[in-house]
Structure formats: C-alpha cells, structure tokens
Short mmCIF file of C-alpha atoms and ligand atoms in Angstrom, two decimals:
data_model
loop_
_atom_site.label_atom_id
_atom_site.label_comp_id
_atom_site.label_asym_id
_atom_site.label_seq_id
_atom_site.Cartn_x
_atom_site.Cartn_y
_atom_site.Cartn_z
CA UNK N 245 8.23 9.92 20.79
CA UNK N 246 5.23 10.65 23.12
CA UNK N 247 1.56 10.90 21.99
CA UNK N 248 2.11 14.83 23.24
CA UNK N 249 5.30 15.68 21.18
CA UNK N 250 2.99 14.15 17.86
CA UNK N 251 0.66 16.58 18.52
CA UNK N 252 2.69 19.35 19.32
CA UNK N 253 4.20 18.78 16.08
CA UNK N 254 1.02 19.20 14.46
CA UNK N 255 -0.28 21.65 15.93
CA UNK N 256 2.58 23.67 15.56
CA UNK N 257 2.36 22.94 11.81
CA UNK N 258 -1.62 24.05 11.73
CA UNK N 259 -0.72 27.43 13.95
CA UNK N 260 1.62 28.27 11.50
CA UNK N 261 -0.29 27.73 8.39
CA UNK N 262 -3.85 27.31 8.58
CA UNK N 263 -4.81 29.90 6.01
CA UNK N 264 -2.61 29.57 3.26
CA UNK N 265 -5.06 26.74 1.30
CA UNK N 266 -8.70 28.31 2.36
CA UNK N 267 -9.37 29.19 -0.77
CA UNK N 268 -8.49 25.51 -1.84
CA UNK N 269 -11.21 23.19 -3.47
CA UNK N 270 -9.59 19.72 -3.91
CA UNK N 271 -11.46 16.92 -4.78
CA UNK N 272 -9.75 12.99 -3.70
CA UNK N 273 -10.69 9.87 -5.47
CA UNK N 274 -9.84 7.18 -2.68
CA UNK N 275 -10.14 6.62 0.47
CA UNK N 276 -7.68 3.89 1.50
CA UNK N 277 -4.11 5.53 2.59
CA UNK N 278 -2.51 7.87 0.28
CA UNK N 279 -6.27 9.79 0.13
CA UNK N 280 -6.96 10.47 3.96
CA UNK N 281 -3.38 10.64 4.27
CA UNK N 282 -3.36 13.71 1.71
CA UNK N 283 -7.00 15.06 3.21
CA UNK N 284 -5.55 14.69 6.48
CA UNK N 285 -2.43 17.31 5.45
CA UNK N 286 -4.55 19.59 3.11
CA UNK N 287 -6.89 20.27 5.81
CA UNK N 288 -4.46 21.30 8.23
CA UNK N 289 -3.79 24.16 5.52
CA UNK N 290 -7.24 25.00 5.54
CA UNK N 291 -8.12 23.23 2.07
CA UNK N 292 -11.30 22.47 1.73
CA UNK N 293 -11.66 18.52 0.75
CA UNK N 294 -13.95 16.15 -0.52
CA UNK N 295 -12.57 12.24 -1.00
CA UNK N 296 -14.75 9.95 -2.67
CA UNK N 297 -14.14 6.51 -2.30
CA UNK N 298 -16.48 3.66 -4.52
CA UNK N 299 -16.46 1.30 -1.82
CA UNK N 300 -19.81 2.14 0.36
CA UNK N 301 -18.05 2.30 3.70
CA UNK N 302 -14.26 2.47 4.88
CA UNK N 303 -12.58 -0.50 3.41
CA UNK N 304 -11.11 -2.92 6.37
CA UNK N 305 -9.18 -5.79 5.04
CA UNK N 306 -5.85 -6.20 3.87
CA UNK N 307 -2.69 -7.51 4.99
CA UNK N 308 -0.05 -6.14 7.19
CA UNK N 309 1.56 -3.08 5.65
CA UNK N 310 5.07 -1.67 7.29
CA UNK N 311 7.12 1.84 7.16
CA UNK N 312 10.94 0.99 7.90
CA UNK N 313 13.31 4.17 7.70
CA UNK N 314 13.77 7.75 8.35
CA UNK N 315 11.41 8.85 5.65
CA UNK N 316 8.90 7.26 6.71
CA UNK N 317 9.59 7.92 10.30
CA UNK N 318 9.38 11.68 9.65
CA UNK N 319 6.44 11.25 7.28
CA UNK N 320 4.54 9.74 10.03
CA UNK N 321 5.43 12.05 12.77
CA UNK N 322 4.71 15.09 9.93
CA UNK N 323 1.56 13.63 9.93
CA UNK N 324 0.78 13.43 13.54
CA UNK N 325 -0.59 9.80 13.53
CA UNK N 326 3.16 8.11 14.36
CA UNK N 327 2.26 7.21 18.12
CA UNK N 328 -1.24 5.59 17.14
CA UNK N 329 0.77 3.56 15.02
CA UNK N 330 2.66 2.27 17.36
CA UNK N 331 0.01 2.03 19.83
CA UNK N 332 -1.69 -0.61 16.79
CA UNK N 333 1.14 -2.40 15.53
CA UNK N 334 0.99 -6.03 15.23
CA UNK N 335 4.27 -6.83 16.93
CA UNK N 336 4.50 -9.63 14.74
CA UNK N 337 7.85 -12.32 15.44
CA UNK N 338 10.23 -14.23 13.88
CA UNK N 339 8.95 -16.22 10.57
CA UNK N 340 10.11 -19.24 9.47
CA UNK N 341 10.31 -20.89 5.85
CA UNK N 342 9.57 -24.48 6.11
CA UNK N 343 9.43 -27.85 4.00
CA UNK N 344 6.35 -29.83 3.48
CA UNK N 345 6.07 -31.63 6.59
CA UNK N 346 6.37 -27.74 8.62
CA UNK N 347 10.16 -28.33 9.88
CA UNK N 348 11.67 -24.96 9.15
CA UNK N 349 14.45 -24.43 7.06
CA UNK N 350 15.42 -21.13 7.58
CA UNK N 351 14.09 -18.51 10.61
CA UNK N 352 13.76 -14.70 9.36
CA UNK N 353 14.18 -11.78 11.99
CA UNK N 354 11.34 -9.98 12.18
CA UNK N 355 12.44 -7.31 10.75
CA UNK N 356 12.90 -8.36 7.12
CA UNK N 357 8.88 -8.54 6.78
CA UNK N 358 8.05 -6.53 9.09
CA UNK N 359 10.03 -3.37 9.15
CA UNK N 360 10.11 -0.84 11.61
CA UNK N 361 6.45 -0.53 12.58
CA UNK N 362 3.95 -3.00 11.28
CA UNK N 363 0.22 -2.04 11.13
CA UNK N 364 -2.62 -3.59 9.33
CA UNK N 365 -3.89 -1.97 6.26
CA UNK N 366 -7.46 -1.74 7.26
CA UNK N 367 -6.17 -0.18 11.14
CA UNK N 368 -3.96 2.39 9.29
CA UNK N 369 -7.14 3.33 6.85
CA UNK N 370 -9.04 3.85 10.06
CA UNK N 371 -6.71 6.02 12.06
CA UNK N 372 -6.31 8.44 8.91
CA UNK N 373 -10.18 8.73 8.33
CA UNK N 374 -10.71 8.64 12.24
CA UNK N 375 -8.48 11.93 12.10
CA UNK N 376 -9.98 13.25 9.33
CA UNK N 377 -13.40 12.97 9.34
CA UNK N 378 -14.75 16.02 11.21
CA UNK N 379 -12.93 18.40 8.64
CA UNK N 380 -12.92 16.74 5.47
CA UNK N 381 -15.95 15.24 3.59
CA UNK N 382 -16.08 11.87 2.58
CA UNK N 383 -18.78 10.09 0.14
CA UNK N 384 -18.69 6.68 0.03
CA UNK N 385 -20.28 4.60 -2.58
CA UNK N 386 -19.48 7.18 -5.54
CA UNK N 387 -17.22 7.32 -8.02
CA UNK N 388 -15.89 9.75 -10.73
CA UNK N 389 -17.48 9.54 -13.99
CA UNK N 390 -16.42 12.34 -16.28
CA UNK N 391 -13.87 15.15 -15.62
CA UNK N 392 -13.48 18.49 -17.85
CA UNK N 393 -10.96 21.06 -17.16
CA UNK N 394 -10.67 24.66 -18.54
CA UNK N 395 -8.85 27.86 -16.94
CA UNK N 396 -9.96 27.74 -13.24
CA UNK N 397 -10.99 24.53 -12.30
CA UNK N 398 -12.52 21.46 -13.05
CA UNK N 399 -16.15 20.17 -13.77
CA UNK N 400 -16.65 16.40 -12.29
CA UNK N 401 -19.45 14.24 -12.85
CA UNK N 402 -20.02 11.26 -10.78
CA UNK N 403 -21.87 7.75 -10.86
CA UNK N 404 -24.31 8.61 -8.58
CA UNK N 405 -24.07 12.43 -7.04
CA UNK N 406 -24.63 16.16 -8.58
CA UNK N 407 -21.90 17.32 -10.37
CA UNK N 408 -19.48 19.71 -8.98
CA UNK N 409 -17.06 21.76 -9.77
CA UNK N 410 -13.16 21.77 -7.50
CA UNK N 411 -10.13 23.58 -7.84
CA UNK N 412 -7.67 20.12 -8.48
CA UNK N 413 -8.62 16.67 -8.45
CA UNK N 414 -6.12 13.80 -7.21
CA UNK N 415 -6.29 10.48 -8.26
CA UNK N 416 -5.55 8.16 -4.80
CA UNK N 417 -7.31 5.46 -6.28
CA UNK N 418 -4.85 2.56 -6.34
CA UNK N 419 -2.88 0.17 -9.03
CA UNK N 420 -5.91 0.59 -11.30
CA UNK N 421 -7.23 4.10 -10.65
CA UNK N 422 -10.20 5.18 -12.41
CA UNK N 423 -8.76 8.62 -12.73
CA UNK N 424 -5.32 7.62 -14.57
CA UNK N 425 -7.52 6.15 -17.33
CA UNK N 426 -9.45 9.05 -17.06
CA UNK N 427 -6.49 11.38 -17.41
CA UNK N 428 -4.20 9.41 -18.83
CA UNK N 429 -6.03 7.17 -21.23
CA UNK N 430 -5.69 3.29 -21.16
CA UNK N 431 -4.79 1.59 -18.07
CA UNK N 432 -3.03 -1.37 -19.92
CA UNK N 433 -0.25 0.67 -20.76
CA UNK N 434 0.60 1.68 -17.70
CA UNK N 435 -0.05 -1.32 -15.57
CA UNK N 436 3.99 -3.30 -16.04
CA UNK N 437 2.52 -7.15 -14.75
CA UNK N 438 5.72 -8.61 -13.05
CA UNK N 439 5.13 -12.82 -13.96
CA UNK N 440 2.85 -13.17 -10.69
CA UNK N 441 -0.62 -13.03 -8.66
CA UNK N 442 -1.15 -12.87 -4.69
CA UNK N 443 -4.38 -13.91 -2.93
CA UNK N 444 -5.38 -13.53 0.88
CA UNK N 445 -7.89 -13.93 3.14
CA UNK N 446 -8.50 -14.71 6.52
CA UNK N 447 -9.12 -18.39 8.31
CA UNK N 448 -9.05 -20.53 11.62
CA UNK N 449 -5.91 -20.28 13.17
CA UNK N 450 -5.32 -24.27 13.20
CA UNK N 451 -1.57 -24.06 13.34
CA UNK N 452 -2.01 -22.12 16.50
CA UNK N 453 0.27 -19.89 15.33
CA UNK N 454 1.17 -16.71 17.87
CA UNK N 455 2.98 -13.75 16.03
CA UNK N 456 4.49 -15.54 13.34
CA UNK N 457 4.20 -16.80 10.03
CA UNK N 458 5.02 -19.78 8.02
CA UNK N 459 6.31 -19.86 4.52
CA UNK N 460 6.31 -23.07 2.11
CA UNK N 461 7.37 -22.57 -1.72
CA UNK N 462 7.34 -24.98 -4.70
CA UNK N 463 8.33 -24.10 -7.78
CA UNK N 464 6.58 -21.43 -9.10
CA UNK N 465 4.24 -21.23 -5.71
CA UNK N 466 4.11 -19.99 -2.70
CA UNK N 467 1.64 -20.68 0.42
CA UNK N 468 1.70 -19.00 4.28
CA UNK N 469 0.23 -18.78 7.05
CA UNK N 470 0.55 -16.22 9.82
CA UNK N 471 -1.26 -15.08 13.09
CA UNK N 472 -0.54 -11.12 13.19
CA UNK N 473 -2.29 -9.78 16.23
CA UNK N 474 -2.01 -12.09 18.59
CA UNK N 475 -6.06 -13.17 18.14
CA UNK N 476 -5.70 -16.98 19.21
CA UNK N 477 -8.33 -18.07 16.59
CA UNK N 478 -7.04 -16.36 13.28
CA UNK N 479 -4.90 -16.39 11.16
CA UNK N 480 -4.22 -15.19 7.52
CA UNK N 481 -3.31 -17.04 4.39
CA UNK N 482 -1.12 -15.82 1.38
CA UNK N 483 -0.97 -17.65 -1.82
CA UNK N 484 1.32 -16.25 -4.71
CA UNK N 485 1.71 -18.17 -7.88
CA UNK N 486 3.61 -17.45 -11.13
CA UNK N 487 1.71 -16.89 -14.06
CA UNK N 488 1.22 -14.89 -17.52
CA UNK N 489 -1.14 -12.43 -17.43
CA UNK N 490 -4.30 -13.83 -16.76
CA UNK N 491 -8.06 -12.84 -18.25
CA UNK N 492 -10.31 -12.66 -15.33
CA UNK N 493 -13.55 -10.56 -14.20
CA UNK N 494 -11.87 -8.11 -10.94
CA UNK N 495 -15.48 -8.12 -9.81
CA UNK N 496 -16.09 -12.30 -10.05
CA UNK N 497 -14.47 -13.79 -6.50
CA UNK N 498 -16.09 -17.34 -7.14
CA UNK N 499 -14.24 -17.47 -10.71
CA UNK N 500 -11.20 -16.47 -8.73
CA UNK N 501 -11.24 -18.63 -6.46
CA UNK N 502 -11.65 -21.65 -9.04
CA UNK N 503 -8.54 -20.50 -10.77
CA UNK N 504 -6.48 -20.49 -7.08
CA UNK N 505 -8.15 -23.65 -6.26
CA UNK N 506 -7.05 -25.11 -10.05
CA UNK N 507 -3.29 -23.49 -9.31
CA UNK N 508 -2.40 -24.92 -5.76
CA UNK N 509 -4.40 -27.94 -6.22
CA UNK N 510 -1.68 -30.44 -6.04
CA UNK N 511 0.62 -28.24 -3.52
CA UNK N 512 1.52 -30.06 -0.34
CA UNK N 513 1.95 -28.83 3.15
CA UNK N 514 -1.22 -27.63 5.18
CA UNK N 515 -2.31 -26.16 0.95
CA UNK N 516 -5.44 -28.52 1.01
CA UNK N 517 -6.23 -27.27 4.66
CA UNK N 518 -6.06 -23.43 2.97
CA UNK N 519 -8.14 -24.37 -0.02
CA UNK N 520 -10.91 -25.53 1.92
CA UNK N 521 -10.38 -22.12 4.15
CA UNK N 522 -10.37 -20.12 0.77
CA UNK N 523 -13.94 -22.27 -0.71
CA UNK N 524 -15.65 -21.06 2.89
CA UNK N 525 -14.42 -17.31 2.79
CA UNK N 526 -16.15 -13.65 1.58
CA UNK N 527 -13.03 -11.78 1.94
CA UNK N 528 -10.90 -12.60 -0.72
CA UNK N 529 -8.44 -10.10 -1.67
CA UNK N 530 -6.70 -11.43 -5.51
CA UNK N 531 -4.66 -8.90 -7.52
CA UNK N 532 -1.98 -9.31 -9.78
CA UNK N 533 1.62 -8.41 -8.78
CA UNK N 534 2.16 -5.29 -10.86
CA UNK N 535 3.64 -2.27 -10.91
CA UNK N 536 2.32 0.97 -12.47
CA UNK N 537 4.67 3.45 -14.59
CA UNK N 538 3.37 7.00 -16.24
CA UNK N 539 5.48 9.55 -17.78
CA UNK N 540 4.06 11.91 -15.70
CA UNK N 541 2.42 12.33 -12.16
CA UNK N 542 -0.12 15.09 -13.31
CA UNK N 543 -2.27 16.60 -16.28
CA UNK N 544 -3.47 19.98 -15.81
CA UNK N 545 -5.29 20.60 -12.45
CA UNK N 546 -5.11 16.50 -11.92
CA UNK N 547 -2.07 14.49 -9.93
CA UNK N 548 -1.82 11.17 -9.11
CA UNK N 549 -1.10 9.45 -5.65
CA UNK N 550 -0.12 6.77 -3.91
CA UNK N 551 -0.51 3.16 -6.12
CA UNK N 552 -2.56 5.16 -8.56
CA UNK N 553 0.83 6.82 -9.68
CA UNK N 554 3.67 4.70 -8.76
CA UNK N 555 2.16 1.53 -7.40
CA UNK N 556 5.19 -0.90 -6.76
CA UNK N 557 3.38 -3.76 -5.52
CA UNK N 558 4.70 -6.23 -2.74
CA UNK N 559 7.93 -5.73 -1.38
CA UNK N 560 7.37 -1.98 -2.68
CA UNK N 561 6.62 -0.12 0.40
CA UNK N 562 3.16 1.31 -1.74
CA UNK N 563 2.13 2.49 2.27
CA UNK N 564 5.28 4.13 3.02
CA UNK N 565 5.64 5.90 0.12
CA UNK N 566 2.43 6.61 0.08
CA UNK N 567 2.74 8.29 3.45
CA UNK N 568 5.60 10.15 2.55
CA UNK N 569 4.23 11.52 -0.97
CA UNK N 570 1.13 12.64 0.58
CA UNK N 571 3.21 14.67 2.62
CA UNK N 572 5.23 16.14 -0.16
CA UNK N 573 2.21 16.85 -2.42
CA UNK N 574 -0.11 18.75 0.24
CA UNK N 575 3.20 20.71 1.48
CA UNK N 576 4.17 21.85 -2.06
CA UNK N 577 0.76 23.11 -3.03
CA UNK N 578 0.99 24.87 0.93
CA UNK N 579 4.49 26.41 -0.18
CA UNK N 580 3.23 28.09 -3.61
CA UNK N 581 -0.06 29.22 -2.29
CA UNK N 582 -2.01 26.49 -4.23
CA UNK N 583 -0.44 27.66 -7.48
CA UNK N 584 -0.51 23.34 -9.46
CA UNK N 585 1.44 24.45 -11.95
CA UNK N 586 4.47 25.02 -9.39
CA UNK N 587 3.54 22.93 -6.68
CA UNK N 588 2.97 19.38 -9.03
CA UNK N 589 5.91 20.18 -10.87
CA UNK N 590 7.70 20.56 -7.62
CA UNK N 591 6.08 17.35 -6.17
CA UNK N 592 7.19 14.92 -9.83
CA UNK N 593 10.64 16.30 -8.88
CA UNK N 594 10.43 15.78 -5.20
CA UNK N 595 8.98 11.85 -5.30
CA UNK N 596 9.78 11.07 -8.96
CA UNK N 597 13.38 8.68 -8.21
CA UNK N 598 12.53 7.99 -4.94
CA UNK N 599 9.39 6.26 -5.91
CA UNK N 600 10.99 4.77 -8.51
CA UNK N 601 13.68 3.22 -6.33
CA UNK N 602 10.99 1.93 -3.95
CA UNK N 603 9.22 0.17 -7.15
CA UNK N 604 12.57 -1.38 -8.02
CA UNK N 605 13.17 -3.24 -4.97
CA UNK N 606 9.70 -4.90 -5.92
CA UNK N 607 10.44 -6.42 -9.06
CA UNK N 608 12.19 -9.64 -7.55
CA UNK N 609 9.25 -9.77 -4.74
CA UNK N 610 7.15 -12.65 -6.95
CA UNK N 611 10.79 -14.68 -7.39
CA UNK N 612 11.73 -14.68 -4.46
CA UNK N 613 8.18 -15.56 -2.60
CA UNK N 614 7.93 -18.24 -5.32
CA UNK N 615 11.01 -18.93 -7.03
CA UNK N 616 10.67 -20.45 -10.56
CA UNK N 617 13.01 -24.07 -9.88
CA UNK N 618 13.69 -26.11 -7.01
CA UNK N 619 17.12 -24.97 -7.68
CA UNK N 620 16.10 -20.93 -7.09
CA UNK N 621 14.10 -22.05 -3.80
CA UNK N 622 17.12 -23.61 -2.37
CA UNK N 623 19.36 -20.74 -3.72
CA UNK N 624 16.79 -18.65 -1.86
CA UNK N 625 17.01 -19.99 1.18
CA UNK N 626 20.88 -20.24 1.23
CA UNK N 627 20.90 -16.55 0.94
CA UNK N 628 17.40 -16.07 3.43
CA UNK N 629 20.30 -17.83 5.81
CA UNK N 630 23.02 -15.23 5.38
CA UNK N 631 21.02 -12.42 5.53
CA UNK N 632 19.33 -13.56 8.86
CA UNK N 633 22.85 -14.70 10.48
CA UNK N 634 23.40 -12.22 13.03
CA UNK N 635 26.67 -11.03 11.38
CA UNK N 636 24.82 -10.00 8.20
CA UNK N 637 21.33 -8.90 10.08
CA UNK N 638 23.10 -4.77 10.23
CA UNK N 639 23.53 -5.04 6.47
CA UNK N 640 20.23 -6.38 5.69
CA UNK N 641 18.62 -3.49 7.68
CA UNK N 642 20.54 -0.95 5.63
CA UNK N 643 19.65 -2.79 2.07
CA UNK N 644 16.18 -2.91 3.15
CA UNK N 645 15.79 0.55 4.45
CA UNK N 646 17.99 2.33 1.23
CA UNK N 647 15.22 2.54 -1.08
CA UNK N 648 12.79 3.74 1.61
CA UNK N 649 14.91 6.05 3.14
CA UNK N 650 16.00 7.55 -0.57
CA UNK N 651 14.66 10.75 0.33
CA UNK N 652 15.00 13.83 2.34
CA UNK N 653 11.89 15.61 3.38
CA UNK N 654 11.50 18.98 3.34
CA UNK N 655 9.79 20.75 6.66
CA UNK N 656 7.25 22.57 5.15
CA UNK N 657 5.70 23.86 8.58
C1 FAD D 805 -8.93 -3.68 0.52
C2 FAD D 805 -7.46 -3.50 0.26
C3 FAD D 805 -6.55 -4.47 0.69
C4 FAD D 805 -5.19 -4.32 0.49
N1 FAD D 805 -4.34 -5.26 0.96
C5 FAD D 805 -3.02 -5.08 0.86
C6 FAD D 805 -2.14 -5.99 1.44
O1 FAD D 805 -2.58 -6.94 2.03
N2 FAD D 805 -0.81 -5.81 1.32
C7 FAD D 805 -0.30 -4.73 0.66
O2 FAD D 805 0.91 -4.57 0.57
N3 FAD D 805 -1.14 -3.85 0.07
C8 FAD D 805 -2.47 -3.99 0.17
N4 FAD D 805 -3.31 -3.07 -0.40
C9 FAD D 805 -2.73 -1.95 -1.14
C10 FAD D 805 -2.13 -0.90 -0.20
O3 FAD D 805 -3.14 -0.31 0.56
C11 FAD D 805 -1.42 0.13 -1.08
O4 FAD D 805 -0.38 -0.51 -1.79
C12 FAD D 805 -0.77 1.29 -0.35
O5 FAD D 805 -1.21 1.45 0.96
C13 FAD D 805 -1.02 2.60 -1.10
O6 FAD D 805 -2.39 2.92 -0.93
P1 FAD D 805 -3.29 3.74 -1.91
O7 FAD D 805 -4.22 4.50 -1.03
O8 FAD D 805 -2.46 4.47 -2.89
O9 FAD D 805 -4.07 2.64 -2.77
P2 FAD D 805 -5.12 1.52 -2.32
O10 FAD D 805 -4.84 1.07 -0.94
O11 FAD D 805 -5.18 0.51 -3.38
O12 FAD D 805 -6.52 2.31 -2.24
C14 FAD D 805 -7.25 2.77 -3.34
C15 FAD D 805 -8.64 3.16 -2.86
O13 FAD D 805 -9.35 3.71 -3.95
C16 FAD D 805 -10.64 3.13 -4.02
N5 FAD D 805 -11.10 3.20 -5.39
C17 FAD D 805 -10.76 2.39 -6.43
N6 FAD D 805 -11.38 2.77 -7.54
C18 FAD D 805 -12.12 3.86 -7.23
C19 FAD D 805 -12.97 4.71 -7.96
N7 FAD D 805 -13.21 4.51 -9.26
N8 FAD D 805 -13.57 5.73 -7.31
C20 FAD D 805 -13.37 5.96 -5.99
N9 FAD D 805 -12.56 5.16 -5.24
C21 FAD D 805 -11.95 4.13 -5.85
C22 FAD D 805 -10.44 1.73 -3.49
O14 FAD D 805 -11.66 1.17 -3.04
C23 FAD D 805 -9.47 1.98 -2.36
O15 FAD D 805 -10.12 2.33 -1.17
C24 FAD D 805 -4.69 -3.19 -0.23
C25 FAD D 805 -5.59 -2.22 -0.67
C26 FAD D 805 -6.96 -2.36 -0.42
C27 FAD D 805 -7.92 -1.28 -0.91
#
C-alpha cells in the first residue's frame, strides 16, 4: 500500500461524507490513541471536536505497541495513517529468553511480540494528533470535573476551563478513566486486577543490544531488556512481578520505585544493573496488569473508548482495538446522522465480543511473562520452543491473530 492509495482512501471517505456530522458537538477526554484516533474520524464527517487530555502536552513514552491482522490492517488504512506507520515502525528482531548468566534458552520470531507492524506508543500518539490538529481542538492540562445531561446535550465543567456545553462526550481516557467513574460510578468495580504489575522505563543500552530483546524469569518475576529502534545507546527495561493488589499513591514514582526496588532486589541476571537504571530515571511508567469490564459501553449522550471501556492490558492488543473501535464508533454515529441512541447501541453490538475476545487472550499475559514455579517457567519455555519451531510458526500466527482479527468492519464511506 502506497502513501497515495492511503490518502486516496481518505479522501474518498471525506468527499463522500463531509457534512453528515456538522452539526456535531463532541467533546473527547484523552488524548493518547483511541481519542485522536476517534477526533481524527469524526472530523472527517465534519464533527466539530474538542479532546481534552490532563497531561499538559502530548504524552511521549510508552512501550512498543503492535496491530497484527486484517482488522487492524483495514482499521489503519480506514484511517489513513497505515503508511506512516510503517514508515515508523521499529523493525524490532528475534528475542530471546535467557538464564541468568544471558545464554538463551529459547529464540522467539519476531512476530510473536511484535506483530504485524510495531510502532512506539508515544510515535503512534504523535502521528494521530499530527493529523489532527489543524481541525480538531485540543486542551491540554484540563480535565473533566462535573458532567450533567438533560434532553439535548450535556453541561461539562472542568478543572481549570469555562464550562461548556457538547452534543456527546466520550470517555478515551484509559484503564482508569475519569469519565467511567464519572458515568459509571466507582472505578474499583470495574477495574478486574489479573495477580500482576509491569514497570518500564528507559536506560543505557549496556548489553548493546540491536533490535532485540532479552527475557529472564524467576518465579513469580520477570526482567528484559530490549533496544527497539535501532538507537545504539538505549535501551528499555520491563519488570513484571506477581502480586495481590497493592495500595500505592498513582501519583508517588519515588514510593514506586522503592516497592520495585524491594521486589527484584534479590533477582539475578543484569536485575541489579536495571535497579540502579530505574533509581537514576524520571520516566517511570508502573501500572497494574488489569483489565476493565462494564455492563455497558455508554450512558445517555456518554460512550466509552479504547482502555477506558474494555482495557485488556498486555498481551490485549488495547492499540489495535483501540484503532479499530474508534473506527466503528465515529462511522456509526456518521451512518445514523449523529442520532447516540442508534449509533452507541449499534457500536456495543459492533465491538462488544470482539473486545471481549481481545481481553481474553490477556488474562494469561502476567503467567506467562512471570510464571508462578520454576516448574511453569520451564513448562513455558518448552512450549515458547514449539511455537517458534518453524513447523508450528503458521499456527502461532493464526492463534495470535484470531482474537484480533474477530471482526469484520463495516465500510462506512
Ligand atoms: C504514557 C503512556 C504509556 C503507555 N505505555 C504502554 C506500553 O508501554 N505498552 C502498552 O501496551 N500500553 C501502554 N499504554 C497504554 C496504551 O496506550 C493503551 O493500552 C492503548 O493504546 C489504548 O489507548 P487509550 O487511548 O484507550 O488509553 P491510554 O493510552 O491509556 O490513554 C489515556 C489518555 O487519557 C489521559 N487521561 C487520563 N485521565 C484523564 C483525565 N481525567 N482527563 C483527561 N485526560 C486524561 C491520559 O493522560 C492518556 O493520555 C500507555 C499509555 C500511556 C498514556
């Protein structure tokens, strides 16, 4: 696919339907992926959006995220961005698990990480708000504070602006969106924790490590290193660790990273060389592995998006599905005129199983990165070994891909 044929594509899908979402107030809390990916489609319906997003600039940051599939495919060519994807993927290689002294055990194929197209989170943000910024208008640094609905639209407050007043309001807002507590009531019950946490953050590449990653587990832990981009002098860690759920302060990095230091203190391989890494850095990214589960996607003139709705955590495909819900949502409302009484209903029914198959893919992701016994990390590995053996490696793509691929999407040009 060419850069041209994307934009024909899009074009062809704005020529067609400009108009039918002028009269369209929508108003976007987040401004990660699922929210500029949903700006970007409502505004080439003519809808008139505003995203808010708390952080005060464009969040960068983030691991590598991946889209493997032919709903995601189309979801990214829908969109118009899938040839700048390409153009920024991270081409990362092979990966190997290894034991404590760094001999690998087992090699993965790229693709079992990595999917189709590998991009990193922060590059994918940018693209979307790159795209989207002339037509769409973003606040950073603001958040919602109070929303009240009645017949024709809906009054929001915020932290720091005026109030205002939009036609719908979609929460895009991640795994512990302000405005599914907001809508929804408390975020405890709809936050499932799966048994694990992840930290990462970025540190001298002193493996030099070149498009690859290494993986060491012990019981109940996991520690790795990769180099995605090719950068000679950096390199990423990722520590995941099995635990109940934990009583921490989201907003308190140096209490989190006592409690990682505390939890991998005794872990061998090049662990000690990470902890130091992890004491030194100011981009720590720590989050439980969780999963979020509502009855329903919307309330009224409010839906929810992206991780905000059906976060699935790692392993999930959050990004993909993300991508491809976006899609769905701002095409519905296009379909129906901008009637959300049709066009949410239409969108629960559209992504409701499909999201939920991505989510249950993810529920093993914390086992399998850190499996609980020495026995489970050697039955691990025995079956890391099948699955990467060249006879097996066509039936590994399919497993991988069914969940992601576990939906047909309409054209709704
Ligand atoms: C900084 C960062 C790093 C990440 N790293 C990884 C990673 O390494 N690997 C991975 O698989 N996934 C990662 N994720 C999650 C990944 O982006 C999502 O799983 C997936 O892309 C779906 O995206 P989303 O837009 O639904 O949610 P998210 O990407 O979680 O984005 C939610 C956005 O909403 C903003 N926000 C939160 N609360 C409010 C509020 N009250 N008001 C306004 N805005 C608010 C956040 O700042 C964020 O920009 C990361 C997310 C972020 C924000």
């Amino acid at each position: 696919m060419t850069k041209q044929s994307d934009t024909t594509h899009s074009d062809t899908t704005q020529s067609d339907t400009t108009q039918r979402l002028a009269h369209l107030s929508v108003l976007i809390s987040g401004a990660s992926v699922a929210g500029p990916a949903l700006a970007l489609q409502l505004s080439k319906y003519g809808a008139n959006v505003t995203v808010v997003e708390k952080a005060p600039a464009l969040r960068k940051g983030g691991f590598a995220v991946d889209f493997r599939g032919r709903a995601h495919r189309t979801a990214l060519q829908r969109l118009g961005i899938r040839d700048e994807v390409h153009a920024r993927q991270t081409h990362m290689g092979r990966q190997s698990v290894v034991d404590a002294d760094g001999s690998a055990r087992v090699d993965l194929p790229a693709a079992f990480m990595s999917g189709d197209v590998e991009i990193f989170r922060g590059d994918l943000s940018e693209i979307l708000y790159e795209r989207t910024k002339d037509r769409v208008e973003y606040v950073f640094g603001d958040s919602i504070a109070t929303l009240t609905e009645d017949a024709d639209g809906v009054d929001v407050t915020f932290g720091r602006g005026a109030p205002r007043r939009f036609d719908l309001v979609v929460g895009a807002d991640g795994l512990h969106s302000h405005t599914r507590r907001l809508t929804f009531g408390d975020k405890g019950h709809h936050l499932r924790h799966l048994g694990y946490y992840v930290a990462g953050f970025d540190l001298p590449n002193h493996l030099g490590l070149d498009r690859t990653a290494r993986l060491y587990s012990e019981p109940g832990r996991m520690a790795a290193l990769s180099n995605y981009d090719g950068d000679p002098e950096r390199a990423g860690a990722m520590l995941v660790f099995a635990s109940e759920r934990l009583d921490y302060d989201r907003h308190d990095i140096a209490a989190q990273k006592k409690l990682l230091a505390e939890r991998f203190a005794d872990m061998g391989w090049e662990t000690p060389t990470i902890l130091a890494a992890l004491e030194a850095t100011d981009g720590l990214y720590f989050d439980a592995i969780a999963q979020v589960h509502v009855e329903r996607l919307s309330k009224g003139r409010v839906v929810l998006l992206g991780d905000a709705g059906y976060g699935a955590t790692m392993g999930g495909m959050g990004t993909g599905s993300a991508i491809v819900c976006a899609y769905v949502l701002a095409g519905e409302l296009a379909l129906v005129g901008g009637d959300h009484r049709v066009a949410f209903a239409a969108y629960e029914a559209e992504v409701g199983d499909f999201a939920k198959g991505c989510q249950k893919t993810a529920e093993n992701a914390g086992p399998f990165l850190a499996p609980p016994t020495e026995k489970h990390v050697r039955r691990r590995d025995r079956a890391y070994r099948m699955l990467s053996s060249r006879l097996l490696a066509g039936v590994f793509k399919r497993l991988t891909e069914k969940a992601a691929s576990a939906i047909t999407l309409k054209d709704y040009s």
